[in-house]
Coordinates of C-alpha atoms and ligand atoms in Angstrom, one line a residue:
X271 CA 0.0 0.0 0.0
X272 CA 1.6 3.7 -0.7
X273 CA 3.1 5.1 2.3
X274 CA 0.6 7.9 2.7
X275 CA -2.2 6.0 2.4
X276 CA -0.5 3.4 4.9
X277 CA -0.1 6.0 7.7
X278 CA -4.3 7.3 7.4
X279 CA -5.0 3.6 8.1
X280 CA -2.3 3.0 11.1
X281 CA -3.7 6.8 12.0
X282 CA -7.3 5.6 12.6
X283 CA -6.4 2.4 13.7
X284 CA -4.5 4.2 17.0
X285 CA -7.2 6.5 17.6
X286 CA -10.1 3.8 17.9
X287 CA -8.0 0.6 18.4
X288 CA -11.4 -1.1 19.0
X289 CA -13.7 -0.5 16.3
X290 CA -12.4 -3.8 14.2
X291 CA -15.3 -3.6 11.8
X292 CA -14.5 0.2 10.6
X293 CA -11.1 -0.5 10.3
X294 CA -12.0 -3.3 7.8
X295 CA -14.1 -1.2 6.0
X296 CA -11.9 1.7 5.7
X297 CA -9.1 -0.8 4.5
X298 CA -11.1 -1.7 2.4
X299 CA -11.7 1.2 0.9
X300 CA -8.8 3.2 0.9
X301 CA -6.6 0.1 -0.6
X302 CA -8.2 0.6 -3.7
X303 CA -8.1 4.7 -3.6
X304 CA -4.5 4.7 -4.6
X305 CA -4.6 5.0 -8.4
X306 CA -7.5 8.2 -7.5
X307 CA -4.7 9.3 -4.9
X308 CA -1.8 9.2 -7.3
X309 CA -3.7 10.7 -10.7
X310 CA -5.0 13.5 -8.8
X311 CA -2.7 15.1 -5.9
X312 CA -4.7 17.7 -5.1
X313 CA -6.4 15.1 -2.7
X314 CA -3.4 14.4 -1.0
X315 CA -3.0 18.4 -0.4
X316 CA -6.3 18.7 0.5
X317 CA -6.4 16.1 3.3
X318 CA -9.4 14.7 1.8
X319 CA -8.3 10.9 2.6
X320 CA -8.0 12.4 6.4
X321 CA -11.1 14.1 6.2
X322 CA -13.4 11.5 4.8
X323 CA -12.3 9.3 7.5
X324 CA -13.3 10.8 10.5
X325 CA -17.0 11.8 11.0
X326 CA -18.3 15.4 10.5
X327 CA -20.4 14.5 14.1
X328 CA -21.0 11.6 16.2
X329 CA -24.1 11.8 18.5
X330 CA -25.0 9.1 21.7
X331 CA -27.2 9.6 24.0
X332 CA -29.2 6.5 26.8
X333 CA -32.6 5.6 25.8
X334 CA -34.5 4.8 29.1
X335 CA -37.7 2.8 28.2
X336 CA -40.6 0.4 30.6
X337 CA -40.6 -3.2 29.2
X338 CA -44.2 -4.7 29.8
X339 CA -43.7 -5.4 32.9
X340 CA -43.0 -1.7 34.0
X341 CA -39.6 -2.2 34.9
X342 CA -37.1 0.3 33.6
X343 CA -34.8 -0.5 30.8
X344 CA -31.8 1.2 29.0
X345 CA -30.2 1.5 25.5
X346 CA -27.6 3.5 23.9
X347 CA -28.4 5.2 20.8
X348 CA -26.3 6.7 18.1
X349 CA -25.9 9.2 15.3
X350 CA -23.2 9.3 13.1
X351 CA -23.5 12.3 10.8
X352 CA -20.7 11.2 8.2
X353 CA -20.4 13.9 5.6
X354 CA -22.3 15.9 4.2
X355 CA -20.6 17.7 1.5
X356 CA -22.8 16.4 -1.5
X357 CA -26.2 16.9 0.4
X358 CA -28.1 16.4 3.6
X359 CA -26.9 13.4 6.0
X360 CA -29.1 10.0 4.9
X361 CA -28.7 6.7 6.1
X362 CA -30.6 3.7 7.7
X363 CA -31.3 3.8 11.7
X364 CA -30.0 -0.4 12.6
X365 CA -32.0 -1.8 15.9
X366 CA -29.6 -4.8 16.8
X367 CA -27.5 -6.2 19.9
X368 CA -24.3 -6.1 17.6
X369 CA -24.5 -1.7 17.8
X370 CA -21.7 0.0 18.9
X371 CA -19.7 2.9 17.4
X372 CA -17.3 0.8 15.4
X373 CA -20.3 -0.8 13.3
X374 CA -22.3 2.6 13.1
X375 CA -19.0 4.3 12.1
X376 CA -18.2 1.0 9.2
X377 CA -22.3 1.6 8.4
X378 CA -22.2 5.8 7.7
X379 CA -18.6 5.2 6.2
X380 CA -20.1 3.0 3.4
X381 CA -23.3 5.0 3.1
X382 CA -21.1 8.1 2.5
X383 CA -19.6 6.4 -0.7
X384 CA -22.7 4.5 -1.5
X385 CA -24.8 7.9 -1.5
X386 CA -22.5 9.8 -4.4
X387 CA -22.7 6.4 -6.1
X388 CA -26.6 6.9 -6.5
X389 CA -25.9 10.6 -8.4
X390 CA -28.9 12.0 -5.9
X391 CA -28.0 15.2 -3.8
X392 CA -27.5 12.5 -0.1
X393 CA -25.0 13.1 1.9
X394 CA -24.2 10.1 4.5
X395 CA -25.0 9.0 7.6
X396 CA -26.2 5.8 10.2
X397 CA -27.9 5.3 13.4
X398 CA -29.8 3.1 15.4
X399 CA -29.2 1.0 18.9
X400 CA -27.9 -2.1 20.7
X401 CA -32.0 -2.9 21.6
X402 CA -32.7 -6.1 20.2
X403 CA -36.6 -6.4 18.8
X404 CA -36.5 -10.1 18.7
X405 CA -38.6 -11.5 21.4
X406 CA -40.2 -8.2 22.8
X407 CA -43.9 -7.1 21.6
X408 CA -45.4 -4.4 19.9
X409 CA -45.7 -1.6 23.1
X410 CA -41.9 -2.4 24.0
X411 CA -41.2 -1.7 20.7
X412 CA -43.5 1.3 20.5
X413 CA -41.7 2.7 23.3
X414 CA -38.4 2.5 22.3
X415 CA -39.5 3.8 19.3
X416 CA -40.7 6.7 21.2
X417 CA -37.9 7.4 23.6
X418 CA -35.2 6.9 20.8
X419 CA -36.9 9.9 18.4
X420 CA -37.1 11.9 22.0
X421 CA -33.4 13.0 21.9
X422 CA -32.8 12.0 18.3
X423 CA -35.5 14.5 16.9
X424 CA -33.4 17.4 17.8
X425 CA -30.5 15.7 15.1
X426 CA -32.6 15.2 12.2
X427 CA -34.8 17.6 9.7
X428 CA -35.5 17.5 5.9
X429 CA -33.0 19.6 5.1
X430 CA -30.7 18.0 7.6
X431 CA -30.6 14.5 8.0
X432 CA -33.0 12.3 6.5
X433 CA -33.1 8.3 8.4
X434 CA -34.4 5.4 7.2
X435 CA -34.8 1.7 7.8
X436 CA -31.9 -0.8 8.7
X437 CA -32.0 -4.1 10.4
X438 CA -34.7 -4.3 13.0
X439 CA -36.1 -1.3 11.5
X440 CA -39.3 -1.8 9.0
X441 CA -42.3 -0.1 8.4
X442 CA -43.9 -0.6 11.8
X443 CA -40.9 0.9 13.3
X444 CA -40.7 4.0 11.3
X445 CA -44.6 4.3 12.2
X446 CA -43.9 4.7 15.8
X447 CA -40.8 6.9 15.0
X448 CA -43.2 9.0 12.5
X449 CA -45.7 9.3 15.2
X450 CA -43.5 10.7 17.9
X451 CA -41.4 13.4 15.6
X452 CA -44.9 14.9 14.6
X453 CA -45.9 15.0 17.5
X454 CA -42.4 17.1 19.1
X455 CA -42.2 19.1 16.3
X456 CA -46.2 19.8 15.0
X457 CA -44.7 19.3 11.7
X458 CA -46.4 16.8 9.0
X459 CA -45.0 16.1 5.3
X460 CA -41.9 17.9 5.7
X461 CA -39.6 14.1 4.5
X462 CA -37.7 13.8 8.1
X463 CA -38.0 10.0 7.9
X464 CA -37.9 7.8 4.5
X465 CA -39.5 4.4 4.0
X466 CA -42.9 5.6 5.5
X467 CA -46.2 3.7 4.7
X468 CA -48.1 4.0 1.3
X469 CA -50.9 6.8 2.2
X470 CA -48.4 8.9 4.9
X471 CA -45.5 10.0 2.7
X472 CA -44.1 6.7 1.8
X473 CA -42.8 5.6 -2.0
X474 CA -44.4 2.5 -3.6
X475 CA -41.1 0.3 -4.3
X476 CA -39.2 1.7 -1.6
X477 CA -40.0 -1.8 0.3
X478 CA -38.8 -3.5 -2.8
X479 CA -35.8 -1.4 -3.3
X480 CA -33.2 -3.0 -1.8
X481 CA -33.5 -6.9 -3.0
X482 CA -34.8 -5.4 -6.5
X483 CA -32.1 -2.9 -7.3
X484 CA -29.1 -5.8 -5.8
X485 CA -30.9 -8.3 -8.4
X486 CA -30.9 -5.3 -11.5
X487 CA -26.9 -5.1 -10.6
X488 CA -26.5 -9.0 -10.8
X489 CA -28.6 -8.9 -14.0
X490 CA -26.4 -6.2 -15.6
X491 CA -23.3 -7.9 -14.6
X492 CA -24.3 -11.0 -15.9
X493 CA -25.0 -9.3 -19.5
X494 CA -21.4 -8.0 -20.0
X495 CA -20.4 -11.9 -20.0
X496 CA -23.8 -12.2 -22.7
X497 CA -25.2 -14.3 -19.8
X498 CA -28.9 -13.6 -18.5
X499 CA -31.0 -14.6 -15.3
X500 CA -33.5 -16.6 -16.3
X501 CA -33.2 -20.6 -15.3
X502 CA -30.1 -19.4 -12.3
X503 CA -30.2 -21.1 -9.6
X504 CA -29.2 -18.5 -6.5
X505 CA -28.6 -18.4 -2.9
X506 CA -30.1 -15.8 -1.3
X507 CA -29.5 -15.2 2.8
X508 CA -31.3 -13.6 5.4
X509 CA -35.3 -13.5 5.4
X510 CA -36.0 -10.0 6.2
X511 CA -36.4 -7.0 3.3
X512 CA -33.8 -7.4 1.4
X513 CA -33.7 -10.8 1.2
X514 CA -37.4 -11.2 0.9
X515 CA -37.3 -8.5 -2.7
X516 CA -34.4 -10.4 -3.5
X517 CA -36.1 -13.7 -3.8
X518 CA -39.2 -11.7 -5.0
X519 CA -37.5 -10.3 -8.2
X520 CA -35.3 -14.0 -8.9
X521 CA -38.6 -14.9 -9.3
X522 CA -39.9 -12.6 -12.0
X523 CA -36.9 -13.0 -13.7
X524 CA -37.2 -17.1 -14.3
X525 CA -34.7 -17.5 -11.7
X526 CA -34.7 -20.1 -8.9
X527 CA -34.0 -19.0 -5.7
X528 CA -33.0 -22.1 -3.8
X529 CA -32.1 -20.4 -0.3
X530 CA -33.4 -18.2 2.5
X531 CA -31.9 -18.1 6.2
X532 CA -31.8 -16.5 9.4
X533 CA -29.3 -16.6 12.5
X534 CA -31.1 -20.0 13.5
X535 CA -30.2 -21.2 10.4
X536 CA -31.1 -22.2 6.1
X537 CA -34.1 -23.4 4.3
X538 CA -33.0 -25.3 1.3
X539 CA -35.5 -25.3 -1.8
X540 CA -33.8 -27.4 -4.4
X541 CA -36.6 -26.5 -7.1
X542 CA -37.0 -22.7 -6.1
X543 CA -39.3 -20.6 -3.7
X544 CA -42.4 -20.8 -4.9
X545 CA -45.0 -18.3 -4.8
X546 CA -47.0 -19.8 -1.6
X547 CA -43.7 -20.2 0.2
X548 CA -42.6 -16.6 -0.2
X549 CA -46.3 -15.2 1.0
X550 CA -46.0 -17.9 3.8
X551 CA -42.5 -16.1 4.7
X552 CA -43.6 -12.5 4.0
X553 CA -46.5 -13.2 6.3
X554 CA -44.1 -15.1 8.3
X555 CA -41.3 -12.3 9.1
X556 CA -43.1 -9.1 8.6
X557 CA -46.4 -10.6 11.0
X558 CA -45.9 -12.9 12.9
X559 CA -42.2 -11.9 13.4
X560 CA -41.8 -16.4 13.9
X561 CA -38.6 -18.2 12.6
X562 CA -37.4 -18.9 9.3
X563 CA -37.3 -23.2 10.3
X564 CA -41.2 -22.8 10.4
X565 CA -41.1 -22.4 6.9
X566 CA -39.3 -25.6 6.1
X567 CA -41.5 -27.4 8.5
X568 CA -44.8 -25.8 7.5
X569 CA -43.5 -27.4 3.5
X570 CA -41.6 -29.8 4.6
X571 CA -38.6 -28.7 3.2
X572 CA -34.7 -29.2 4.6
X573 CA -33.5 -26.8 6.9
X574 CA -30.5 -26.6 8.2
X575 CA -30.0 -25.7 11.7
X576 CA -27.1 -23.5 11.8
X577 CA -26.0 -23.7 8.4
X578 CA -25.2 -21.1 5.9
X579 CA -26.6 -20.9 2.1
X580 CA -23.2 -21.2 1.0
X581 CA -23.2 -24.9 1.0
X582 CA -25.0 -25.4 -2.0
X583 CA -24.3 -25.6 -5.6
X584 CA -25.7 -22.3 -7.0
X585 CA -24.7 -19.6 -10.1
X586 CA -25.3 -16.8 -8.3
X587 CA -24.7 -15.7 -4.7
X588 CA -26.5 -12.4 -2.6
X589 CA -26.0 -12.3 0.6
X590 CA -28.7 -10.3 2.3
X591 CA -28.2 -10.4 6.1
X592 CA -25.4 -9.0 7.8
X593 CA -21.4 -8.2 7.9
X594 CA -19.1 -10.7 7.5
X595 CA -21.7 -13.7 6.7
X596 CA -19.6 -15.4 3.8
X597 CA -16.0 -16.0 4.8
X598 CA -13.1 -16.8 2.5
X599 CA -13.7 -21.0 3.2
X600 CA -17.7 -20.0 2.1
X601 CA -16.5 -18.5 -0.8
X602 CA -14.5 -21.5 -1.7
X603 CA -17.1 -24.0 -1.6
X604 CA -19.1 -21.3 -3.9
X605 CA -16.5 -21.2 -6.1
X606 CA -16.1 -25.1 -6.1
X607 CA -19.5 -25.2 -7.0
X608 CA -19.2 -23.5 -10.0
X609 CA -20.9 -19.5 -8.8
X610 CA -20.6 -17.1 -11.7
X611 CA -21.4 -14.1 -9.9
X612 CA -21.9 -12.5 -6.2
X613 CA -24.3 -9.2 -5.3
X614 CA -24.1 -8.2 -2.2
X615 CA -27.4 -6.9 -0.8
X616 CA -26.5 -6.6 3.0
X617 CA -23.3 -4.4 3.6
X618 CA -19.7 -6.0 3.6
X619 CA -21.4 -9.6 4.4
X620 CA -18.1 -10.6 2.6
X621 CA -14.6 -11.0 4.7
X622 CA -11.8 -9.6 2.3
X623 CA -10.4 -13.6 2.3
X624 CA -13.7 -14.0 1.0
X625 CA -13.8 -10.7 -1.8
X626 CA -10.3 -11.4 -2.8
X627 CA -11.1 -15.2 -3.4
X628 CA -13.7 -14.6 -5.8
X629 CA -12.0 -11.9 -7.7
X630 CA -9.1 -14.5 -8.1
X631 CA -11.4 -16.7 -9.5
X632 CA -12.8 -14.6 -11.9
X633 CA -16.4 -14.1 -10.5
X634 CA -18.6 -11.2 -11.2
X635 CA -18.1 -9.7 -7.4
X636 CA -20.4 -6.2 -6.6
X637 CA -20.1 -4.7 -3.2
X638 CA -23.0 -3.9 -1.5
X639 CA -22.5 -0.1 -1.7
X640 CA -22.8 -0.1 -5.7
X641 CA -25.2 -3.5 -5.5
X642 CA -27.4 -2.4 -2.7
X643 CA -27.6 1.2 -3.3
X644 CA -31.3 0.8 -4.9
X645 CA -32.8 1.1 -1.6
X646 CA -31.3 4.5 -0.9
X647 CA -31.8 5.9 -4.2
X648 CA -35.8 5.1 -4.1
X649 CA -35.8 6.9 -0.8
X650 CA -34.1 10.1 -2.4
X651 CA -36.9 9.4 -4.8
X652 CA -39.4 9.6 -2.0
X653 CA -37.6 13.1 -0.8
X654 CA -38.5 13.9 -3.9
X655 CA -41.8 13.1 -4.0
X656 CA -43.0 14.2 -0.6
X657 CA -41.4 17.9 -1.9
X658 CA -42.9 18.1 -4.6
X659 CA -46.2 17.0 -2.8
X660 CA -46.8 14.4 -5.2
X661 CA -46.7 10.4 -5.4
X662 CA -45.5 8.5 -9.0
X663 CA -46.9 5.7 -9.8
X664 CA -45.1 1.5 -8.8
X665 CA -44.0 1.4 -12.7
X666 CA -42.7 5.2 -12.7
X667 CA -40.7 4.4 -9.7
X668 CA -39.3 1.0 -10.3
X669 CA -38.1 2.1 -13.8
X670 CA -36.4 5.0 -11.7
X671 CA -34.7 2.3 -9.9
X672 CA -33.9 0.0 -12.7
X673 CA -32.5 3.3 -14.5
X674 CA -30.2 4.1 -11.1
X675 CA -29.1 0.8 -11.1
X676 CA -28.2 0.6 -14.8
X677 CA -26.1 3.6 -14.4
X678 CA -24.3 2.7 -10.5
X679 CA -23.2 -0.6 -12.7
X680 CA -21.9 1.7 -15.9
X681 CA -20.2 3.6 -13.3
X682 CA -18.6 1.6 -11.5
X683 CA -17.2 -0.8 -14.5
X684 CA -16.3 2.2 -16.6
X685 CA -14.5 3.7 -13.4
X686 CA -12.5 0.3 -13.3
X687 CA -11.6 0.1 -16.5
X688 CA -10.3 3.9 -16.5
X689 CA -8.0 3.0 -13.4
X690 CA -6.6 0.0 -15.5
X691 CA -8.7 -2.4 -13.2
X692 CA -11.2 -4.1 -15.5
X693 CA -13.9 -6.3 -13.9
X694 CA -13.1 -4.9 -10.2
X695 CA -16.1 -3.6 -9.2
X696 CA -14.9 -2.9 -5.7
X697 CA -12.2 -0.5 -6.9
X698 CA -14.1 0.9 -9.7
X699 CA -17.3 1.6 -6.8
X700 CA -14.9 3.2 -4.6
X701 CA -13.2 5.4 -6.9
X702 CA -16.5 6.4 -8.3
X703 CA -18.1 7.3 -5.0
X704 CA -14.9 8.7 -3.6
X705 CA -14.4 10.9 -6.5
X706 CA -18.1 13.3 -6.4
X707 CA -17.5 13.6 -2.8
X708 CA -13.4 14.6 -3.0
X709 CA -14.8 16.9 -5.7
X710 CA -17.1 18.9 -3.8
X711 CA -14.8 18.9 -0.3
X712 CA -11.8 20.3 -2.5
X713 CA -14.3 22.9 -4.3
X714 CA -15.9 23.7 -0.9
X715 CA -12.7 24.3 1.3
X716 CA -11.0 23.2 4.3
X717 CA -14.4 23.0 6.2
X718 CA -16.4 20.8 4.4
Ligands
LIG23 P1 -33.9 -7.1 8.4 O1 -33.8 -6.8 9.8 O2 -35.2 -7.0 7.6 O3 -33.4 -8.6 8.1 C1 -32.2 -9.0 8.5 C2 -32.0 -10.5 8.2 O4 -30.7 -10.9 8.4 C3 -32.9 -11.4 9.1 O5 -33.3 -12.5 8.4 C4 -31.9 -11.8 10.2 O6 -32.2 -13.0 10.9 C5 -30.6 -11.9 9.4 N1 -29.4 -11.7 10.2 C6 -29.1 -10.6 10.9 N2 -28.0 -10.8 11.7 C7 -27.6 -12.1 11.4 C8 -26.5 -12.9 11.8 N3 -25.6 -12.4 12.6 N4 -26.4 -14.1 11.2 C9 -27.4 -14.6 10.4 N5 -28.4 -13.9 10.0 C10 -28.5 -12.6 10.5 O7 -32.8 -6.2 7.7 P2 -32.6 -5.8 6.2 O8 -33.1 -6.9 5.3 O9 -33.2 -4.4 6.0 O10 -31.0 -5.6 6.1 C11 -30.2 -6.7 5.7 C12 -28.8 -6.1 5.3 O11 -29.0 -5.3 4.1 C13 -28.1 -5.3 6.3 O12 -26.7 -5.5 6.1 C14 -28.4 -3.9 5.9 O13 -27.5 -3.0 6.4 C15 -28.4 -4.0 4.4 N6 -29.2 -3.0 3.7 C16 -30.5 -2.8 4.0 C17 -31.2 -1.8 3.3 C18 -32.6 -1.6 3.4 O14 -33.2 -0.9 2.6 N7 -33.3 -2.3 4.3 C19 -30.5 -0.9 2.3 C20 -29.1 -1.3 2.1 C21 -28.5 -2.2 2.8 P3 -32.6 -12.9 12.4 O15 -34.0 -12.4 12.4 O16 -32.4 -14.3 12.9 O17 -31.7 -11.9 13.1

């Protein structure tokens, strides 16, 4: 790695020794920023590589809540207000034990990058909390809900900072977090919160977003080897939104997806999801918030407790659940297996051993910050939307989408061609994002 690049890592590195998962995601960006670094030096001069690193603001604050039996409990919230030099702050608020700084920090650091990617005027950001919604009902989470937009209220406005949804956080959850930001602020319509409900501000596809817009990147990919979708077989992790679009969209395209999991474990499905199974799931996850093993007993269908998706012979991987899910062994037995290509729609689900594997291999690889980005660019479109006081039609949007994700994938391979890197979607996703937001902190001065 070039020197000065070296010492903003080892720089970071000592001043938050702790926060491993930021570190990995900063590595993981700035080893592929040094062909940007080295064409252009007025980045260097500008201390942009310092800059972009270190948050513009970091809020935390308690969140004191009563759990249904009155008692008093406590959880730490967080803000991190990334940058903000290409528009207001926008990111996802994550509900999840696994919170702390280091994965909110690794979360607004990607979002930054991801944001530029989408061309829309966002900024980045992330937020959310160590409470864990598994397991408690709809008042506890109604009042965490409640306490949490109590202090975070004063952080966030439409012209601001502009949340959204995350793990743990769905449409129920931006209800209750709707409900009490009115309610402080006697302000309706103004688009403080994206990912709302369909009759109170929300975007139809914004649900859809996510899983659609990572299987539109996979689909593009595919077509610059003259390969198409239909008749894939694909593994597809997690069972919450992203997954569940995902599978949703495999299906409409003739695909097979064979896979769907949760931390209990995978539900194998060697013939494809079928329709009744994914409106079993949906009803399963999004109602009656059960686990994902009921679906395999409910049709009878192998699950395997503890297992990952990875063990199967499939063409396509997207792994939609969490950070590091698919480690370099995993992406060895997908390779073994014959995978031609790997979208990630959760963000950095895959462990550099596990990237750099698959790029040795020749597989299509697509970091989640170009492959997921869909879900962020439909809720700029809903910003835009609620402004303009008007709602587009489900075909109007979704073409949007399909448009945005057309263009992140032009992007991103042109970018990685131009920097002598063809086929590396990682570097050519960095660069690109890295380069609008350098661009505007070098035009704007030493204080953006
Ligand atoms: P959800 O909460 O709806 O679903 C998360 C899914 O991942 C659940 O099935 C959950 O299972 C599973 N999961 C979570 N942690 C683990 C773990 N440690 N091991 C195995 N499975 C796990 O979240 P989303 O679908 O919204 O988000 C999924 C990923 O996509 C995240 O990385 C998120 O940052 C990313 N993303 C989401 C966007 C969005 O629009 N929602 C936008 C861009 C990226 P269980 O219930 O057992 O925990």
């Amino acid at each position: 790695m070039d020197k000065y690049i070296e010492s903003v890592y080892e720089s970071l590195v000592q001043k938050d020794p702790l926060q491993k998962t930021f570190h990995q995601a900063a590595l993981e960006v700035l080893e592929t920023l040094e062909p940007a670094i080295k064409k252009f030096p007025q980045y260097k001069e500008h201390k942009i590589l310092e800059r972009i690193v270190e948050p513009e603001r970091i809020v935390q604050f308690r969140v004191p809540w009563k759990d249904r039996n009155g008692e008093i409990q406590i959880n730490r919230g967080y803000r991190i207000q990334y940058n903000s030099a290409i528009g207001p702050y926008k990111g996802g608020f994550r509900l999840h034990p696994t919170v702390d700084l280091g994965v909110m920090k690794f979360l607004g650091f990607e979002q930054t990058l991801k944001n530029s990617l989408t061309t829309l005027p966002m900024g980045g950001a992330k937020g959310g909390s160590d409470f864990d919604p598994k397991g408690k009902n709809d008042s506890e989470v109604e009042n965490f809900c409640h306490s949490f937009i109590m202090e975070m209220y004063r952080h966030i406005g439409q012209f601001t900072d502009v949340p959204a949804g995350d793990i743990g956080v769905g449409g129920r959850e931006i209800g209750y977090m709707y409900a009490a930001y009115r309610k402080i602020t006697n302000e309706h319509g103004s688009c403080v919160l994206t990912g709302k409900g369909w009759g109170w501000g929300g975007s139809l596809i914004r649900p859809q977003a996510t899983g659609y817009g990572a299987t539109y990147f996979a689909e593009e990919m595919l077509k610059t080897k003259k390969d198409a979708f239909k008749g894939k077989k694909v593994a597809i992790s997690g069972s919450g939104n992203v997954a569940q679009y995902a599978v949703e969209k495999c299906m409409q395209l003739g695909a097979k997806a064979v896979t769907v999991s949760d931390s209990d474990g995978t539900v194998y499905m060697p013939d494809g999801m079928t329709k009744a199974q994914w409106d079993y799931m949906m009803d399963l996850k999004n109602v009656k918030r059960g686990r994902i093993s009921d679906l395999a007993a409910k049709f009878k269908l192998e699950f395997a407790k503890g297992g990952k998706p990875w063990e199967y012979k499939v063409d396509i991987a997207m792994p939609c659940a969490t950070q590091n899910e698919l480690d370099g062994k995993d992406a060895q037995k997908l390779i073994d297996g014959g995978v031609k290509a790997v979208s990630e729609g959760a963000n950095m689900p895959t462990t550099p051993e596990g990237v750099t594997a698959f790029q040795k291999a020749g597989v299509l690889f697509a970091p989640g910050k170009a492959s997921n980005a869909g879900g962020v660019a439909t809720s700029g479109l809903e910003m835009a939307q609620n402004s303009q006081r008007l709602f587009w039609s489900a075909e109007e949007v979704d073409q949007k989408l399909h448009g945005i994700m057309v263009n992140i994938h032009q992007n991103a391979y042109e970018t990685a061609k131009l920097f002598g890197q063809p086929g590396n979607y990682v570097l050519g996703a960095n660069i690109a994002g890295f380069l609008k937001v350098a661009n505007a902190m070098v035009a704007q001065g030493y204080l953006a």
